[in-house]
Amino acid sequence: VNGPGGSIVGVVGAHGYSGTIAPFANAQAANKRVWQTEVSDLGTNKSDISDGLRWAKSIHSYMVAAEANAWLYWLAAHTITTGESLI
């Protein structure tokens, strides 16, 4: 994470598709910000309140439990209907 001219990594990117949402110990030890940069809902294509609440809980877990500094959905809009995009 550090080169001759100082730190060369400013942000650690994480993908959230499965597994436990927990702090990123290596990034924290190196005093690096963590951005959850990629997540989608492969194949479900739901748009009801229960799905919205599921996403809210996931975002909350990344921001609070994993101590991420940012949360980004990887694909905002697309013409496909697989559940990967928000719109």
Tab-separated table of C-alpha atoms in Angstrom:
chain	number	residue	atom	x	y	z
A	1	VAL	CA	0.000	0.000	0.000
A	2	ASN	CA	2.933	2.336	0.357
A	3	GLY	CA	5.490	3.189	-2.265
A	4	PRO	CA	8.672	5.280	-2.250
A	5	GLY	CA	6.697	8.501	-2.688
A	6	GLY	CA	4.192	7.711	0.083
A	7	SER	CA	0.814	6.075	-0.072
A	8	ILE	CA	-0.251	4.969	-3.545
A	9	VAL	CA	-3.645	3.568	-2.521
A	10	GLY	CA	-6.261	5.994	-1.267
A	11	VAL	CA	-9.396	3.877	-1.351
A	12	VAL	CA	-9.966	0.140	-1.087
A	13	GLY	CA	-12.849	-1.086	-3.258
A	14	ALA	CA	-15.042	-3.969	-2.157
A	15	HIS	CA	-17.727	-6.005	-3.905
A	16	GLY	CA	-20.750	-7.269	-2.021
A	17	TYR	CA	-22.404	-10.300	-3.580
A	18	SER	CA	-22.374	-12.844	-0.767
A	19	GLY	CA	-20.743	-13.606	2.527
A	20	THR	CA	-20.536	-11.776	5.804
A	21	ILE	CA	-20.608	-7.991	5.941
A	22	ALA	CA	-17.781	-7.153	8.346
A	23	PRO	CA	-15.011	-4.562	8.812
A	24	PHE	CA	-12.116	-4.692	6.365
A	25	ALA	CA	-9.318	-5.248	8.871
A	26	ASN	CA	-6.393	-4.903	6.426
A	27	ALA	CA	-7.708	-1.624	5.036
A	28	GLN	CA	-8.379	-0.279	8.528
A	29	ALA	CA	-4.897	-1.276	9.707
A	30	ALA	CA	-3.448	0.694	6.786
A	31	ASN	CA	-5.771	3.636	7.585
A	32	LYS	CA	-7.483	3.369	4.167
A	33	ARG	CA	-11.036	4.305	3.270
A	34	VAL	CA	-13.262	1.448	2.087
A	35	TRP	CA	-15.841	1.933	-0.641
A	36	GLN	CA	-18.314	-0.836	-1.379
A	37	THR	CA	-18.175	-0.267	-5.137
A	38	GLU	CA	-20.145	-3.063	-6.698
A	39	VAL	CA	-23.328	-4.902	-5.834
A	40	SER	CA	-26.426	-5.905	-7.753
A	41	ASP	CA	-29.400	-8.181	-7.432
A	42	LEU	CA	-28.702	-10.815	-10.039
A	43	GLY	CA	-31.808	-12.367	-11.478
A	44	THR	CA	-34.513	-11.270	-9.026
A	45	ASN	CA	-35.902	-8.062	-10.609
A	46	LYS	CA	-38.106	-7.084	-7.654
A	47	SER	CA	-39.530	-3.640	-6.973
A	48	ASP	CA	-41.639	-4.037	-3.829
A	49	ILE	CA	-41.277	-2.593	-0.330
A	50	SER	CA	-39.744	-5.773	1.092
A	51	ASP	CA	-36.961	-5.589	-1.508
A	52	GLY	CA	-36.438	-1.903	-0.703
A	53	LEU	CA	-36.132	-2.728	2.992
A	54	ARG	CA	-33.677	-5.532	2.201
A	55	TRP	CA	-31.484	-3.037	0.339
A	56	ALA	CA	-31.772	-0.504	3.165
A	57	LYS	CA	-30.568	-3.132	5.648
A	58	SER	CA	-27.676	-4.090	3.370
A	59	ILE	CA	-26.560	-0.475	2.939
A	60	HIS	CA	-26.844	0.077	6.696
A	61	SER	CA	-24.724	-3.016	7.377
A	62	TYR	CA	-21.979	-1.853	5.014
A	63	MET	CA	-21.911	1.644	6.475
A	64	VAL	CA	-22.181	0.638	10.160
A	65	ALA	CA	-20.980	-2.955	10.628
A	66	ALA	CA	-18.301	-2.948	7.911
A	67	GLU	CA	-17.465	0.728	8.504
A	68	ALA	CA	-17.417	1.503	4.784
A	69	ASN	CA	-17.053	5.125	3.710
A	70	ALA	CA	-19.213	4.833	0.584
A	71	TRP	CA	-21.783	2.467	-0.910
A	72	LEU	CA	-22.406	2.368	-4.673
A	73	TYR	CA	-24.795	0.290	-6.757
A	74	TRP	CA	-22.834	-0.816	-9.788
A	75	LEU	CA	-25.384	-0.270	-12.568
A	76	ALA	CA	-27.892	2.562	-12.289
A	77	ALA	CA	-29.909	2.147	-15.485
A	78	HIS	CA	-30.069	-0.446	-18.243
A	79	THR	CA	-32.583	-1.891	-20.672
A	80	ILE	CA	-32.165	-5.462	-19.402
A	81	THR	CA	-34.644	-6.873	-16.873
A	82	THR	CA	-32.450	-9.265	-14.903
A	83	GLY	CA	-32.468	-7.263	-11.665
A	84	GLU	CA	-28.917	-5.998	-12.157
A	85	SER	CA	-29.853	-2.356	-12.680
A	86	LEU	CA	-31.766	0.006	-10.399
A	87	ILE	CA	-33.883	1.407	-13.243
